Tab-separated table of C-alpha atoms and ligand atoms in Angstrom:
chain	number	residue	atom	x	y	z
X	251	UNK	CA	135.026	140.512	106.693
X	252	UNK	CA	136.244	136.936	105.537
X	253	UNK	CA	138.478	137.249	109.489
X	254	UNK	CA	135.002	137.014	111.277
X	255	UNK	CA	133.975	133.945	109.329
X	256	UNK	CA	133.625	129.994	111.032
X	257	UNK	CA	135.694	127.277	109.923
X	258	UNK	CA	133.319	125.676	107.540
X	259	UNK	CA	132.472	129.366	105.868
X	260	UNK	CA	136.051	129.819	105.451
X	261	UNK	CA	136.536	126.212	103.326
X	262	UNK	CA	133.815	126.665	101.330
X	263	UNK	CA	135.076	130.409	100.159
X	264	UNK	CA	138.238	128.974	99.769
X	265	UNK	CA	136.922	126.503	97.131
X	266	UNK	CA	134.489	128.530	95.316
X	267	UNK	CA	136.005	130.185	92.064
X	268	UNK	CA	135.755	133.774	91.344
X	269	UNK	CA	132.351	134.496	89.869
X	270	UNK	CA	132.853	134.909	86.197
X	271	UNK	CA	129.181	134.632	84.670
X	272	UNK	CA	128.681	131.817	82.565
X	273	UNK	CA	131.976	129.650	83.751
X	274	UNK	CA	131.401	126.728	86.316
X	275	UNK	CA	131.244	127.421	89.972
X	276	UNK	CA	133.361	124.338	89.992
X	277	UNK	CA	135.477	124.731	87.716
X	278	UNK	CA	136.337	120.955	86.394
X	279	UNK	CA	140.205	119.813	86.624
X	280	UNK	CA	142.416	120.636	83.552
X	281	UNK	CA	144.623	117.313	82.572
X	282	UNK	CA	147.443	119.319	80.627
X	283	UNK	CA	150.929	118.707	79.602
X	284	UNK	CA	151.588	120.740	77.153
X	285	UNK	CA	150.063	123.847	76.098
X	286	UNK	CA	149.694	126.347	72.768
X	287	UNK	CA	152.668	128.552	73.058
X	288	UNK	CA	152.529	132.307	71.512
X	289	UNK	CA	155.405	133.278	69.508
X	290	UNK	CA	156.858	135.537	72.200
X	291	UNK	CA	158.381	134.225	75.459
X	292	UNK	CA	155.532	135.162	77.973
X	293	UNK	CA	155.922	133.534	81.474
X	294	UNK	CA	152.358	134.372	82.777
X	295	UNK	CA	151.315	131.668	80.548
X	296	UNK	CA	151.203	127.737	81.490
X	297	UNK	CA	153.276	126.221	78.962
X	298	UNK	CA	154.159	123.059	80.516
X	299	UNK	CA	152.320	120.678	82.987
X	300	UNK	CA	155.300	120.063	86.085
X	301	UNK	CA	156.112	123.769	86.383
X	302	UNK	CA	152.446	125.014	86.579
X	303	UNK	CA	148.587	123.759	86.010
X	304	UNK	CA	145.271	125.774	86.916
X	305	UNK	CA	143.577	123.350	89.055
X	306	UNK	CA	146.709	123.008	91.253
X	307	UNK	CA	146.769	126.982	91.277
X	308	UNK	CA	142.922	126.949	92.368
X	309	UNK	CA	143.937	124.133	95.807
X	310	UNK	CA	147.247	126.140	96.473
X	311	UNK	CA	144.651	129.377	97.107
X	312	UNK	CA	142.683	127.243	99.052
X	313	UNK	CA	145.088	125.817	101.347
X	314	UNK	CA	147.066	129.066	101.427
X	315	UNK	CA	143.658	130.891	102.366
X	316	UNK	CA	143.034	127.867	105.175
X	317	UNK	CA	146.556	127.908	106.747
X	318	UNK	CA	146.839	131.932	106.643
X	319	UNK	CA	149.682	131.280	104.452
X	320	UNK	CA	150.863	133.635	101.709
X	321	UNK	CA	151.131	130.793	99.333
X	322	UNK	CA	151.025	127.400	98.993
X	323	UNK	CA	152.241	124.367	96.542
X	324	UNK	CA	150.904	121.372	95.963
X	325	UNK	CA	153.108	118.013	95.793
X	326	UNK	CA	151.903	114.472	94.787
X	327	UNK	CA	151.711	112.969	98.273
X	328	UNK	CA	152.703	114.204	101.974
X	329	UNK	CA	156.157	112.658	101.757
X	330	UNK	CA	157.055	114.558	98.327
X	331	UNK	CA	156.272	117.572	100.134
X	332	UNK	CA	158.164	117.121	103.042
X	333	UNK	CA	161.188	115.543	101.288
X	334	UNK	CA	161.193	118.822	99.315
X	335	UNK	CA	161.031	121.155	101.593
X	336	UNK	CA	163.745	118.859	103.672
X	337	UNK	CA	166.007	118.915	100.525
X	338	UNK	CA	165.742	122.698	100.316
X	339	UNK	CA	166.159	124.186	103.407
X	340	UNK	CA	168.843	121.328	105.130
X	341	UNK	CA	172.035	122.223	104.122
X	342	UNK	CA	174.964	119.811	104.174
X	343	UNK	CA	176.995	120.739	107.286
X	344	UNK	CA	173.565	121.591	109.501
X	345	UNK	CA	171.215	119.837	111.805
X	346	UNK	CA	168.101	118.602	111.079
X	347	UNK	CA	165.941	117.846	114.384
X	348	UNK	CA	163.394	115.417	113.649
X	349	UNK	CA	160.655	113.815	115.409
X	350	UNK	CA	161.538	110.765	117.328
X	351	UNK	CA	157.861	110.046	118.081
X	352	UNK	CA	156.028	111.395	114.705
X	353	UNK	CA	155.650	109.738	111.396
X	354	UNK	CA	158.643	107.157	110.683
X	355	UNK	CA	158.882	107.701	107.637
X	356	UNK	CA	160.438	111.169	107.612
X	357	UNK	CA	162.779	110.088	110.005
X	358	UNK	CA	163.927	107.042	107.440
X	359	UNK	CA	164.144	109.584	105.161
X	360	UNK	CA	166.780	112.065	107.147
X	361	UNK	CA	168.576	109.162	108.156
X	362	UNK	CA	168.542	107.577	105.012
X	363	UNK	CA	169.260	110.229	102.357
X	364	UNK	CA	169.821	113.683	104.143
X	365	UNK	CA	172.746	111.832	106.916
X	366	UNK	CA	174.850	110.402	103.979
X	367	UNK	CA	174.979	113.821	101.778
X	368	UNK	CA	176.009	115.654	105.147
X	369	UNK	CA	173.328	116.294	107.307
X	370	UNK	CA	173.421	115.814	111.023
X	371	UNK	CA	170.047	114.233	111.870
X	372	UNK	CA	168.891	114.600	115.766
X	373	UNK	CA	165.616	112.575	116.707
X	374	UNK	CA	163.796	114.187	119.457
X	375	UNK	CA	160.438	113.281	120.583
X	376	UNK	CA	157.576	116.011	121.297
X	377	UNK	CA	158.341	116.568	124.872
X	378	UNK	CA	162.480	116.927	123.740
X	379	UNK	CA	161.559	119.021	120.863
X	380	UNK	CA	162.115	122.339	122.607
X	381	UNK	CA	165.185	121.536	124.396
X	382	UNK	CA	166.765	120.258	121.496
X	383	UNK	CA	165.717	123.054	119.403
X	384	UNK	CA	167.605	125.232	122.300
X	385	UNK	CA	170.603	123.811	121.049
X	386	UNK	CA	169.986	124.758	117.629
X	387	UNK	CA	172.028	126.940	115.690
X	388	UNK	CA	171.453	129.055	112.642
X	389	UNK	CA	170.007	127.748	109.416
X	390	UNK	CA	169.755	124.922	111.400
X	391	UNK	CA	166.287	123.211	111.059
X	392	UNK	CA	163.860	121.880	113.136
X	393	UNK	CA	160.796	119.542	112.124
X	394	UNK	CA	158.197	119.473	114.745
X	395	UNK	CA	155.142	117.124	114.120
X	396	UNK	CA	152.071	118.099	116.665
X	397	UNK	CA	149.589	116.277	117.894
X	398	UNK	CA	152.116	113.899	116.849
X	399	UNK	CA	151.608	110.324	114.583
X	400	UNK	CA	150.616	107.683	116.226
X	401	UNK	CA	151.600	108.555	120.181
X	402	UNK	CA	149.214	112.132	119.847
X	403	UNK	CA	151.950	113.840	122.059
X	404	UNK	CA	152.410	118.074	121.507
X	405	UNK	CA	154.883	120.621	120.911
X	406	UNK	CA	154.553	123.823	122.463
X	407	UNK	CA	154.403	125.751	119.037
X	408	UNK	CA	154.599	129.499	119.944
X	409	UNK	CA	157.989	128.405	122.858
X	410	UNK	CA	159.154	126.470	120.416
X	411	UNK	CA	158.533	129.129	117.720
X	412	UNK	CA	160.218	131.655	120.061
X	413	UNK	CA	163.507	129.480	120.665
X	414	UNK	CA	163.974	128.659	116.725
X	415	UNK	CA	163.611	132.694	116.215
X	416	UNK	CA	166.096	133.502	119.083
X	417	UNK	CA	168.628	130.653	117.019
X	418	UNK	CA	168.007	132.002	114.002
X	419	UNK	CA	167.145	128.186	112.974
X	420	UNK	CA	164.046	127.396	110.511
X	421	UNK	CA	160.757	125.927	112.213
X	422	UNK	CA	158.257	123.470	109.933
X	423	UNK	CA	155.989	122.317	111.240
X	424	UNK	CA	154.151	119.020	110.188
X	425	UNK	CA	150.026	119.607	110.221
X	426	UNK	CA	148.744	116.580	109.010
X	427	UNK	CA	147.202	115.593	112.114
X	428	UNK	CA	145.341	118.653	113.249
X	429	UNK	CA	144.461	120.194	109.606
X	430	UNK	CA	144.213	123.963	109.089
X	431	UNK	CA	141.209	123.903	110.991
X	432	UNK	CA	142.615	122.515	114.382
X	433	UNK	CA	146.022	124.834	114.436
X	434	UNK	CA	147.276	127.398	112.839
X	435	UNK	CA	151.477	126.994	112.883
X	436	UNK	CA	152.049	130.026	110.750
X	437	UNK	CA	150.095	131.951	113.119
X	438	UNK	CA	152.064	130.475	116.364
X	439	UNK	CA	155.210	131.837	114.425
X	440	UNK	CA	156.303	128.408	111.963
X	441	UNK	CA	158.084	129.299	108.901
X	442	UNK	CA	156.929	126.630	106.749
X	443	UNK	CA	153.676	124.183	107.088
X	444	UNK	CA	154.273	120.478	105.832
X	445	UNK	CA	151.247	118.009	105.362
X	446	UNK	CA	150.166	115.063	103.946
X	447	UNK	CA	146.574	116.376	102.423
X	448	UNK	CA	145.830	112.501	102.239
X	449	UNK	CA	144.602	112.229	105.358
X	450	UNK	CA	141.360	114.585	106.917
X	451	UNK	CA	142.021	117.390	104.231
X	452	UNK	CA	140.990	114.950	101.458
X	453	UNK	CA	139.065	112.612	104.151
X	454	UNK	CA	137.735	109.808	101.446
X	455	UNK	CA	140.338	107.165	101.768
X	456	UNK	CA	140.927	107.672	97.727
X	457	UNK	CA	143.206	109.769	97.310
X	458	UNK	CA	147.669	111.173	97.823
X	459	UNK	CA	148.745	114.845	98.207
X	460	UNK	CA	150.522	116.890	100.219
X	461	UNK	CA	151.198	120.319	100.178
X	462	UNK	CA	153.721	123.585	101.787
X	463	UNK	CA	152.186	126.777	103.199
X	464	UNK	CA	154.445	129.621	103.962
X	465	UNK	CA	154.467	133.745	103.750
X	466	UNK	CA	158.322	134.117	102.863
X	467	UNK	CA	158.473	134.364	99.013
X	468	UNK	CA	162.071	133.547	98.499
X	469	UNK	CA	161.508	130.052	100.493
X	470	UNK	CA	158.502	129.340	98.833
X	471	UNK	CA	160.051	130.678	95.011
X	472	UNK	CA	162.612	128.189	95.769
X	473	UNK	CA	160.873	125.430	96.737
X	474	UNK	CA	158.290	125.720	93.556
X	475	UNK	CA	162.111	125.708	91.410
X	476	UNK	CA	162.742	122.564	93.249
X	477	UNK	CA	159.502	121.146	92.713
X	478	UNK	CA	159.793	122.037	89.054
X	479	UNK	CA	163.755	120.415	88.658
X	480	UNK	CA	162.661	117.241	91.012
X	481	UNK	CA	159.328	116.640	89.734
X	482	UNK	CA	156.950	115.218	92.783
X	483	UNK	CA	153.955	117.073	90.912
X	484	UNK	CA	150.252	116.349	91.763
X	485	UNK	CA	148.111	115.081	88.945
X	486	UNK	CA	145.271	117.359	88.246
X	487	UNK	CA	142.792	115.282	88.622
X	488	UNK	CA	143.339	114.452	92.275
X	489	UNK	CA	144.482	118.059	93.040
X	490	UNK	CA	140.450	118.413	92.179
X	491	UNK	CA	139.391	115.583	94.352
X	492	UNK	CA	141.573	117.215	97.348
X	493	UNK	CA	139.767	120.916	96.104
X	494	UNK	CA	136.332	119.054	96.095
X	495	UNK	CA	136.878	117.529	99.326
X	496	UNK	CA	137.845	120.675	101.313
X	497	UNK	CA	134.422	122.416	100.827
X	498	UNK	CA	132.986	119.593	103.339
X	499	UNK	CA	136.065	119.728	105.341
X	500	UNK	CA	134.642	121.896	107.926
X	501	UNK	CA	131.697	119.448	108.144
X	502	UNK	CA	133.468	116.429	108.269
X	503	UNK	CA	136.323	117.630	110.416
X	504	UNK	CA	133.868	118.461	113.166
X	505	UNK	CA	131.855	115.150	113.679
X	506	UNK	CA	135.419	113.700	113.378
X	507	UNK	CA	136.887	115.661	116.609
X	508	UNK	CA	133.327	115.177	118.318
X	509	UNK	CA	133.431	111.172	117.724
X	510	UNK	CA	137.260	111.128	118.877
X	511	UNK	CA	136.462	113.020	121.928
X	512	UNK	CA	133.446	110.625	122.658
X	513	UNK	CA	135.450	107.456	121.831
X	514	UNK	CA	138.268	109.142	123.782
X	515	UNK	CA	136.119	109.270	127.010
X	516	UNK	CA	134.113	105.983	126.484
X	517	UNK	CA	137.889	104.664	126.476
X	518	UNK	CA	139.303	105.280	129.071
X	519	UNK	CA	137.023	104.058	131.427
X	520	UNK	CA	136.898	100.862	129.919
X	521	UNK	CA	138.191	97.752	131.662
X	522	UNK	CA	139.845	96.526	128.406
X	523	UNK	CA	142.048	99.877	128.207
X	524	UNK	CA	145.392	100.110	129.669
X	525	UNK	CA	145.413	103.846	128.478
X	526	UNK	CA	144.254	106.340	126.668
X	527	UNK	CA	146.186	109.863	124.879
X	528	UNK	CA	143.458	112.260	123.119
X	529	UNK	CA	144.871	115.727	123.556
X	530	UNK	CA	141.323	116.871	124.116
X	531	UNK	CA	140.295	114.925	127.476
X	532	UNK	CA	140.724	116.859	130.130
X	533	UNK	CA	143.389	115.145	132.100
X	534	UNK	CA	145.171	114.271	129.147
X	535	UNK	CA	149.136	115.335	129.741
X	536	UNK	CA	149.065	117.291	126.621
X	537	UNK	CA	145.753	119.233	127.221
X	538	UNK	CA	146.824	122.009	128.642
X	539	UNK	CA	149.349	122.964	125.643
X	540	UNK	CA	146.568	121.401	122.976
X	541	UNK	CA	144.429	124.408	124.121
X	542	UNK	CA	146.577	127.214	124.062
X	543	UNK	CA	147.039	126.061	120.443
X	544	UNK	CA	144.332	124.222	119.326
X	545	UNK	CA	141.079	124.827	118.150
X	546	UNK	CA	140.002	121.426	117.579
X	547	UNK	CA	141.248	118.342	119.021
X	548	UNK	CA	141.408	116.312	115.793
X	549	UNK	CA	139.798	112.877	114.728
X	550	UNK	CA	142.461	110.265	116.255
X	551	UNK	CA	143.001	108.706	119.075
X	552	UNK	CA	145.355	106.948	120.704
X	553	UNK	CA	144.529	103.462	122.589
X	554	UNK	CA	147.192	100.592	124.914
X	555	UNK	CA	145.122	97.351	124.639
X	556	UNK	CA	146.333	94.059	126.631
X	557	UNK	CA	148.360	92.893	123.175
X	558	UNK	CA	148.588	92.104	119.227
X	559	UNK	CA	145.633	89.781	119.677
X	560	UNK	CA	143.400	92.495	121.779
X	561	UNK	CA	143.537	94.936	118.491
X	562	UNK	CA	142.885	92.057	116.124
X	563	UNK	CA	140.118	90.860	118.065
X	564	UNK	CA	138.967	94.698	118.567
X	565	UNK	CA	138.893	94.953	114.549
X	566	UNK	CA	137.069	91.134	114.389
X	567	UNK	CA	134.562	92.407	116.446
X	568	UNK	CA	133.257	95.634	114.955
X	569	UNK	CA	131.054	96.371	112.649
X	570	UNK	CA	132.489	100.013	111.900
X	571	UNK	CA	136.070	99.765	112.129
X	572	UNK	CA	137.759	98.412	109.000
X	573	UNK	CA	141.720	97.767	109.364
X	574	UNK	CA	143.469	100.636	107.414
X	575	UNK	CA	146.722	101.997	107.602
X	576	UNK	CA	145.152	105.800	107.229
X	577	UNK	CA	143.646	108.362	108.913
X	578	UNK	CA	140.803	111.090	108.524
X	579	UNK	CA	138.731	109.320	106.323
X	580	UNK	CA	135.038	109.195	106.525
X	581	UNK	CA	135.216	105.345	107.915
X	582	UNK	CA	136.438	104.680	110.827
X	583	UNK	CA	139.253	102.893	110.724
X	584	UNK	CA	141.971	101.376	113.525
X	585	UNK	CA	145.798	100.491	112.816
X	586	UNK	CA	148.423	98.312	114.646
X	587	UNK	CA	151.100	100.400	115.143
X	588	UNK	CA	153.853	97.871	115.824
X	589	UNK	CA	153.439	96.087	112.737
X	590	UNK	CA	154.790	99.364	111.034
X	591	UNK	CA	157.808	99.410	113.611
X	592	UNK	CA	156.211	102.533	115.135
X	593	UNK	CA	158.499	102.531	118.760
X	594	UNK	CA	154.756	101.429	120.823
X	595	UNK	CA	153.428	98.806	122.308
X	596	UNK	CA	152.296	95.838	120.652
X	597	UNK	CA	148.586	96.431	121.535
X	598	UNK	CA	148.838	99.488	120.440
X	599	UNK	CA	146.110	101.727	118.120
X	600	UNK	CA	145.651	104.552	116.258
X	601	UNK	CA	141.642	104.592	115.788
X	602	UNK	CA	141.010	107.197	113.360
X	603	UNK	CA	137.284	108.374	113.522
X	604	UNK	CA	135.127	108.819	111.127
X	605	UNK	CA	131.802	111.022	110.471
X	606	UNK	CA	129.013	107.913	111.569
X	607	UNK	CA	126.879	108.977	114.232
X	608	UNK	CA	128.734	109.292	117.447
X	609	UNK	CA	125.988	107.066	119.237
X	610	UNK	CA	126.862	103.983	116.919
X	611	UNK	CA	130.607	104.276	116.615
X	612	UNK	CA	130.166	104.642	121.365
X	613	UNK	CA	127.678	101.453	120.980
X	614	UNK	CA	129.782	99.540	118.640
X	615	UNK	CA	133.297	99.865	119.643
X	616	UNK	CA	132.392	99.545	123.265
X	617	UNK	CA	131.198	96.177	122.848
X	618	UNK	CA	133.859	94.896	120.354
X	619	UNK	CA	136.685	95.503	123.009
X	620	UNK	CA	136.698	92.364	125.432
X	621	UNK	CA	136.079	93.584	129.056
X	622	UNK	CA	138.410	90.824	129.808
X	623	UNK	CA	140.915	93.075	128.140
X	624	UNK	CA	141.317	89.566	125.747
K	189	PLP	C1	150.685	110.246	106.393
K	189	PLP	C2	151.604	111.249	106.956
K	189	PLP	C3	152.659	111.746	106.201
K	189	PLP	C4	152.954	111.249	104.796
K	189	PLP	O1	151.949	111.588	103.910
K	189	PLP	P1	151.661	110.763	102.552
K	189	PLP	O2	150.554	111.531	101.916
K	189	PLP	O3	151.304	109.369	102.950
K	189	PLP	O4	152.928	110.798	101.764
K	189	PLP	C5	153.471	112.696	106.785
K	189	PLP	N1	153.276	113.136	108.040
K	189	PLP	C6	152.264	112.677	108.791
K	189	PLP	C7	152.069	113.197	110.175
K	189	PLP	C8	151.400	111.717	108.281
K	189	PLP	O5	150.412	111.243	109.042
């Protein structure tokens, strides 16, 4: 019974293909644009390479498999996904609520292209979202991002999921941060998943996808028309590097949340700190939510040094953080939120852990941050 399974069992069945003797276990990716036609219209065939391609129909099984989704689609980054769905489902005349505190870039893109055509756009941050999602209406939608990018704030999924269904409003939820294997939105009662499979799903710093996971077929028929009439496709070959990559996912994604919650607790009693959010340390304001909903805390943490110069000289120091604007990657990695115009602190950090051994990345980044808090 694939229900009884562990995280890691589940990723790997998800990847494996169906077992066809003599054809690949991995099957390798198929680069198509055009395809033989038959002489009679037959729509069960691919025919043409932005409305359908095998290797994006093996990840979509995956990732629908991983999110308990009834389907899922594929888009050539975690913005083309979101922008999509955003496209489809906000009407002009309704209200989008976005997150105030999440990724910035979705909120640029409301404000930029969804405001203009008609769209009232409402920024609320994580501990707003449910009050503002109270005041709702329906068709109305609301974009909830949780543990949230960079601040690692939560959303109470299931209230939130339970005021959206009492407005009659649409709830997606944005699950880049906490993968498939740290929360389950569908399951707290989301109508739509959004993520950028960039980050830990893909976890090697190399490559851009995102993808949409949802269970009701005329949302998710319409999105894969709008997909097909906008274009944001995945190439093939990287929809196989993202299928690759998830059969390690369980691996990876659990030396990630063990290093985060090490770093997390090294951290915050360190003189340099000012403070600390990890949703997974105990006194963290967000814990108690984070386990209601959570099964894993996730790889990223969230750090207040003294300044701008206090991260640089955090970075100058280490030997196993490298400077990246990324997450979830094998490396390690640390990035200066300000310099994006993230609303935080100037000395402030996402460090993104990677899968070293936890002893090392303790060892290391301990002694790179100045006691002096310099
Ligand atoms: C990175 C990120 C995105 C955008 O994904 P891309 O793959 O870079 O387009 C969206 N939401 C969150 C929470 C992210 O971290």
């Amino acid at each position: 019974m694939s229900g009884t399974y562990g995280d890691s069992t589940r990723s790997i069945k998800a990847v494996v293909s169906e077992a066809i003797p003599g054809q690949p276990i991995a099957p390798p990716p198929v680069p198509a644009a055009a395809y033989h036609l038959p002489a009679d219209e037959d729509d069960s065939l691919d025919s043409y390479g932005r409305s359908s391609n095998p290797t994006w129909r093996q990840l979509e099984s995956a990732l629908a498999q991983l999110e308990g989704a009834a389907a899922a689609l594929t888009f050539g980054s975690g913005m083309a996904a979101i922008t999509s769905v955003l496209r489809t489902v906000a009407e002009p005349g309704r209200t989008i609520i976005v997150p105030a505190d999440g990724y910035y870039q979705v909120r640029a893109y409301a404000n930029e292209f969804l405001a203009p055509r008609g769209v009232t756009v409402v920024e609320a941050r994580c501990s707003e979202m449910c009050d503002a999602a109270a005041a709702a209406g329906r068709d109305d939608v609301v974009l909830a991002e949780t543990p949230s990018n960079p601040g690692l704030d939560v959303v109470d999924l299931h209230r939130l999921a339970m005021t959206c269904r009492a407005r009659g409003s649409i709830l997606v939820v944005d699950n880049t941060t906490a993968t498939p294997l740290g929360q389950q939105p569908l399951s707290l009662g989301a109508d739509l998943v959004v993520a950028s499979a960039t980050k830990a799903l893909a976890g090697h710093h190399d490559v851009l996808a995102g993808y949409v996971a949802g269970s009701h077929p005329e949302v998710m028929e319409r999105l894969q028309r709008e997909r097909l009439l906008s274009g944001p496709v995945l190439g093939s070959f990287e929809a196989w590097l993202v299928l690759r990559s998830l059969g390690s996912l369980g691996l990876r994604f659990e030396r990630q949340c063990q290093n985060a919650a090490a770093v997390a607790l090294m951290l915050r009693s360190h003189p340099a700190v000012k403070s600390v959010r990890y949703p997974g340390l105990p006194d963290d304001p967000a814990h108690a939510v984070a386990t209601m909903q959570m099964r894993r805390f996730g790889g990223v943490v969230a750090v207040e040094l003294a300044d701008r110069d206090a991260v640089h000289a955090l970075v100058g120091r280490s030997a196993l953080l490298v400077a990246a604007t990324s997450f979830g990657g094998i490396h390690s990695s640390v990035d200066r939120r300000a310099r994006w115009g993230d609303p935080v602190p100037e000395g402030f950090a996402r460090l993104s852990l990677g899968i070293e051994d936890t002893d090392d990345l303790l060892s290391d980044i301990e002694q790179a941050l100045d006691p002096a808090g310099r």
